[in-house]
XYZ file of C-alpha atoms in Angstrom:
377
model
C 34.839 82.502 88.976
C 37.710 84.405 87.391
C 37.052 87.372 85.124
C 38.624 88.173 81.755
C 39.373 91.802 82.629
C 42.947 92.764 83.509
C 44.368 89.397 82.473
C 47.420 89.046 80.245
C 47.090 87.256 76.915
C 49.070 84.333 78.317
C 46.643 84.039 81.237
C 43.679 84.182 78.861
C 45.051 81.360 76.732
C 45.877 79.251 79.769
C 42.360 79.769 81.075
C 40.919 78.551 77.776
C 43.187 75.503 77.891
C 42.100 74.573 81.429
C 38.381 74.892 80.688
C 38.547 72.951 77.431
C 40.635 70.199 78.995
C 37.959 69.641 81.664
C 35.193 69.119 79.100
C 34.241 65.650 77.849
C 33.916 66.473 74.149
C 32.321 64.260 71.441
C 34.388 62.027 69.208
C 36.890 64.030 67.132
C 35.404 67.322 68.250
C 37.027 70.735 68.169
C 39.238 70.009 71.192
C 42.345 69.090 69.229
C 41.876 72.051 66.885
C 41.510 74.439 69.795
C 44.611 73.135 71.568
C 46.621 73.385 68.346
C 45.568 77.002 67.917
C 46.470 77.872 71.486
C 49.881 76.268 70.967
C 50.323 78.295 67.788
C 49.547 81.508 69.607
C 51.976 80.775 72.407
C 54.888 79.761 70.181
C 54.542 82.046 67.168
C 52.877 85.087 68.607
C 50.813 87.247 66.270
C 48.818 90.425 66.309
C 46.385 91.031 69.135
C 43.311 90.912 66.927
C 44.228 87.461 65.644
C 44.891 86.235 69.176
C 41.600 87.590 70.381
C 39.674 86.043 67.476
C 41.214 82.596 67.862
C 40.748 82.609 71.601
C 37.150 83.712 71.198
C 36.529 80.952 68.665
C 37.858 78.443 71.175
C 35.587 79.773 73.880
C 32.587 79.736 71.541
C 32.891 75.975 71.203
C 32.985 75.499 74.958
C 30.056 77.841 75.429
C 28.107 75.728 72.956
C 28.660 72.782 75.304
C 27.296 74.691 78.252
C 30.501 74.796 80.290
C 30.920 78.545 80.748
C 28.268 80.842 82.136
C 27.246 84.084 80.488
C 28.829 86.106 83.271
C 32.228 84.704 82.420
C 32.637 86.873 79.337
C 32.879 90.636 79.148
C 30.673 92.623 76.702
C 33.677 93.222 74.434
C 34.382 89.513 74.177
C 30.691 88.753 73.653
C 30.719 91.147 70.687
C 33.701 89.316 69.211
C 32.017 85.948 69.702
C 28.900 87.080 67.871
C 30.956 87.589 64.706
C 32.327 84.047 64.621
C 30.510 81.579 62.324
C 29.155 78.439 64.006
C 28.266 75.437 61.880
C 25.024 73.723 62.823
C 24.515 70.019 62.349
C 23.338 69.176 58.856
C 22.639 65.590 59.867
C 20.021 66.651 62.403
C 17.880 67.964 59.543
C 18.088 65.009 57.154
C 15.386 62.435 56.480
C 17.775 59.686 57.589
C 16.783 58.864 61.202
C 20.093 57.089 61.809
C 22.128 60.179 60.930
C 19.856 62.313 63.096
C 20.427 59.972 66.029
C 24.192 59.902 65.449
C 24.313 63.718 65.453
C 22.182 63.978 68.581
C 24.433 61.495 70.391
C 27.597 63.374 69.415
C 28.914 60.525 67.245
C 29.662 62.654 64.189
C 32.963 64.403 63.580
C 33.365 68.100 62.742
C 36.336 68.765 60.421
C 35.152 72.374 59.903
C 37.330 72.718 56.784
C 36.736 75.512 54.267
C 38.132 76.407 50.851
C 37.398 79.702 49.072
C 37.884 80.295 45.344
C 36.652 83.182 43.225
C 34.227 84.350 45.907
C 32.701 80.923 46.576
C 33.339 79.078 49.851
C 32.742 75.356 50.279
C 33.070 73.761 53.718
C 33.059 70.182 54.997
C 31.166 70.589 58.236
C 30.254 67.088 59.385
C 31.294 63.473 58.833
C 29.900 60.160 60.045
C 31.369 56.687 59.486
C 30.247 53.476 61.164
C 31.594 50.771 58.859
C 28.257 50.565 57.043
C 28.049 54.042 55.565
C 29.996 57.245 55.148
C 28.034 60.511 55.299
C 29.513 63.940 54.584
C 27.838 67.309 55.101
C 28.821 70.344 53.013
C 28.024 74.037 53.302
C 28.367 76.577 50.488
C 28.587 80.359 50.816
C 28.917 83.294 48.437
C 26.218 82.252 45.966
C 22.813 83.938 45.690
C 20.971 80.829 44.534
C 18.768 78.559 46.619
C 20.019 75.515 44.727
C 23.234 73.871 45.872
C 23.547 70.706 43.775
C 23.535 71.372 40.054
C 21.535 69.261 37.625
C 23.643 66.222 36.756
C 23.562 65.808 32.984
C 25.565 62.564 32.869
C 25.871 60.416 35.986
C 28.480 58.166 34.408
C 30.904 60.994 33.640
C 29.648 63.219 36.506
C 29.065 66.090 34.074
C 26.713 68.766 35.394
C 25.000 72.010 34.418
C 27.577 74.818 34.359
C 25.201 77.683 33.514
C 25.046 79.102 37.068
C 28.257 79.939 38.895
C 28.609 78.334 42.313
C 26.388 75.283 41.874
C 28.105 72.101 43.042
C 28.695 68.975 41.026
C 28.814 65.463 42.466
C 31.505 65.202 45.157
C 34.125 62.560 44.451
C 35.491 60.558 47.387
C 38.696 58.540 47.119
C 40.959 56.754 49.575
C 44.386 58.126 50.441
C 45.825 55.730 47.836
C 43.752 57.447 45.153
C 41.438 54.460 44.686
C 37.690 55.182 44.640
C 35.784 54.347 47.806
C 33.525 51.442 46.854
C 29.865 51.440 47.890
C 26.581 49.822 46.949
C 24.316 52.869 46.760
C 24.513 56.603 47.331
C 22.322 59.647 47.904
C 23.366 63.225 47.150
C 21.189 66.289 47.462
C 20.289 69.582 49.095
C 19.123 69.346 52.705
C 15.501 70.437 53.045
C 15.087 73.423 55.359
C 18.852 73.997 55.588
C 19.904 76.651 53.035
C 23.287 76.296 51.322
C 23.850 72.734 52.506
C 24.496 69.458 50.704
C 24.492 65.888 52.012
C 26.408 62.960 50.517
C 25.646 59.436 51.760
C 27.696 56.458 50.569
C 25.997 53.253 51.711
C 26.827 49.545 51.845
C 30.559 50.254 51.805
C 32.656 47.623 50.049
C 35.267 45.713 52.041
C 34.461 47.801 55.124
C 36.617 45.669 57.442
C 39.723 46.628 55.456
C 39.028 50.304 56.112
C 39.664 49.757 59.817
C 38.559 51.960 62.679
C 39.924 55.117 61.067
C 41.026 56.135 57.588
C 41.538 59.231 55.471
C 39.572 60.172 52.383
C 40.203 62.803 49.750
C 37.156 64.788 48.646
C 36.955 66.755 45.393
C 33.957 69.024 44.869
C 33.572 70.491 41.374
C 31.919 73.919 41.227
C 30.252 75.466 38.191
C 32.358 78.097 36.360
C 35.388 77.525 38.638
C 38.189 75.665 36.889
C 39.736 73.689 39.748
C 37.692 71.552 42.161
C 37.600 72.289 45.884
C 39.734 69.673 47.637
C 39.704 68.366 51.217
C 41.434 65.603 53.175
C 39.162 64.298 55.909
C 39.538 61.626 58.578
C 36.657 59.165 58.953
C 36.513 57.468 62.342
C 34.161 54.877 63.821
C 32.385 55.594 67.119
C 34.244 54.033 70.037
C 31.202 52.040 71.166
C 27.962 50.563 69.874
C 29.295 48.562 66.894
C 28.186 44.916 66.716
C 29.353 42.698 63.844
C 28.000 39.148 63.564
C 28.450 36.290 61.090
C 25.505 34.036 62.038
C 25.603 31.639 59.093
C 22.051 30.582 59.936
C 18.942 30.599 57.803
C 16.087 28.401 56.616
C 14.630 26.738 53.542
C 11.359 25.961 51.760
C 11.184 23.540 48.859
C 14.228 24.314 46.685
C 14.764 27.817 48.118
C 17.355 28.247 50.889
C 19.038 31.295 52.384
C 21.667 32.089 55.011
C 22.524 35.269 56.882
C 26.173 35.789 55.993
C 26.637 38.886 58.147
C 24.628 41.245 60.333
C 26.086 44.573 61.452
C 24.461 46.886 63.978
C 25.631 50.423 64.708
C 24.059 53.380 66.526
C 22.843 54.695 63.144
C 22.021 51.713 60.916
C 21.858 47.970 60.391
C 23.207 46.030 57.441
C 22.475 42.425 56.531
C 24.050 40.368 53.761
C 22.161 37.233 52.711
C 23.132 34.471 50.304
C 20.456 32.274 48.748
C 19.860 29.600 46.136
C 16.927 27.873 44.522
C 13.618 29.082 43.127
C 11.672 31.903 44.736
C 8.829 30.377 46.821
C 5.240 31.079 45.777
C 2.004 30.995 47.752
C -1.203 29.372 46.417
C -2.496 32.877 45.590
C 0.526 33.620 43.414
C -0.572 31.548 40.420
C -1.953 32.056 36.913
C -1.649 35.766 36.115
C -0.064 36.480 39.489
C 3.467 35.668 40.539
C 5.918 36.485 43.356
C 8.620 39.129 43.216
C 12.117 38.488 44.511
C 12.426 37.590 48.199
C 12.777 40.502 50.614
C 13.669 40.422 54.287
C 12.235 42.381 57.225
C 13.951 42.499 60.598
C 11.919 42.317 63.810
C 13.411 42.844 67.286
C 12.290 41.178 70.522
C 10.075 44.189 71.324
C 8.150 43.804 68.066
C 9.709 46.745 66.233
C 9.906 46.162 62.470
C 12.716 47.444 60.242
C 12.132 47.261 56.494
C 14.974 47.118 54.003
C 15.829 50.271 52.084
C 16.618 48.064 49.097
C 14.548 48.619 45.962
C 12.816 45.880 44.072
C 12.771 44.687 40.480
C 9.360 44.618 38.787
C 9.872 41.114 37.450
C 8.385 37.828 38.566
C 10.355 35.392 40.721
C 13.780 36.946 40.196
C 16.370 35.123 42.341
C 19.132 37.177 43.944
C 22.070 34.986 45.105
C 23.423 37.863 47.224
C 21.270 40.522 48.897
C 23.036 43.412 50.652
C 20.447 45.492 52.520
C 20.544 48.583 54.717
C 18.016 49.139 57.526
C 17.190 51.875 60.009
C 18.376 51.061 63.499
C 16.086 49.867 66.301
C 15.322 52.191 69.264
C 17.547 50.066 71.517
C 20.051 47.268 71.022
C 17.798 44.187 70.814
C 18.270 40.850 72.513
C 17.214 39.021 69.369
C 16.464 39.856 65.748
C 14.129 37.704 63.665
C 14.618 37.647 59.905
C 11.182 37.583 58.252
C 11.276 36.766 54.498
C 8.413 37.814 52.224
C 7.491 38.389 48.615
C 5.102 40.788 46.922
C 2.791 39.901 44.046
C 2.861 41.006 40.395
C 0.272 40.510 37.672
C 1.027 39.830 34.005
C 1.392 43.568 33.389
C 4.066 43.642 36.106
C 1.905 45.782 38.363
C 2.056 45.221 42.107
C -1.027 43.844 43.815
C -2.149 46.484 46.321
C -4.296 46.284 49.445
C -7.198 48.574 50.370
C -4.750 51.191 51.621
C -2.842 51.278 48.375
C 0.181 49.431 49.765
C 1.789 46.338 48.191
C 0.421 43.043 49.485
C 3.164 41.103 51.274
C 3.225 37.315 51.508
C 5.218 36.093 54.503
C 6.730 32.615 54.871
C 6.709 31.573 58.520
C 8.792 28.476 57.843
C 11.581 30.667 56.457
C 12.007 32.787 59.579
C 15.181 32.562 61.641
C 16.009 34.296 64.939
C 19.493 35.609 65.672
C 20.653 36.162 69.232
C 22.462 39.481 69.774
C 25.269 39.022 72.337
């Protein structure tokens, strides 16, 4: 293998280009960024330190993919590489198993964008979009405080505690047109075990088909005691494979209650099912007198017997009908051959307390006659 010593800068850059071009990189990885930087060096020139740093940054990415052996780099270059920041995957440390899986499979994108103001740096390090959800990972530097997300004092106006400089407010995500990105639910918070990181998850995206395979979003992150928000423009892109979108239109009924599965989407990181229903919530013989059923919920069971429960919450009211139910589920270990929709209710007493079993878990009443099985092509 060639050595770095005694090579001209042009040869060094060409060597980087050849090695990077041979690597099969993940979706929207650093490859394009690296090539752009090499092109910049070749056309515009620049001081030797800058050239060396950019080239070393390019090599660091390839080294991370295991394509260059340790003997390829001289001690001087190794010293330069050690000074270059490398962003780790935030998604691998979340409690969302779908995001973990997406990160492990290389399905996330790495914008690696940073903005620094008044000594505080905020970076967008990781993005995942699959048509069901949009997840964005942030990193903050320059603040000696373990907290990243500030206390939100008004969720409607997004006002937050400004007493500590460098704490982040709620990130705002809009489309390129300036319109807000619509979603059903969201989660924002510090990532446990990952200092200086923040995760934003926007789930049950509205009108996801109109977003297409790729779209741009503008992100504004307000920071305590810094007047202007930190702004980023990021591209969200679906994985090239593993997306299944179905419109089964099938369901079942019991007495006056009927439901249909309007859509079922499966991705490498999540499942989403939208159900329409009408009629009264069914009740079992045990759900009488002081006891009554909750709303109807829906479990998904694959052909291997794996069960996925909805992440949807529930209203502590008896027999509440929901004409439209939009639910998010964790993905199955493998793409199933079939998925069975298994409706159930839980039981409330007159004090609106859930009936619990011996293990302290809510008692579920299943309705076999309401099950329907969907074939996955």
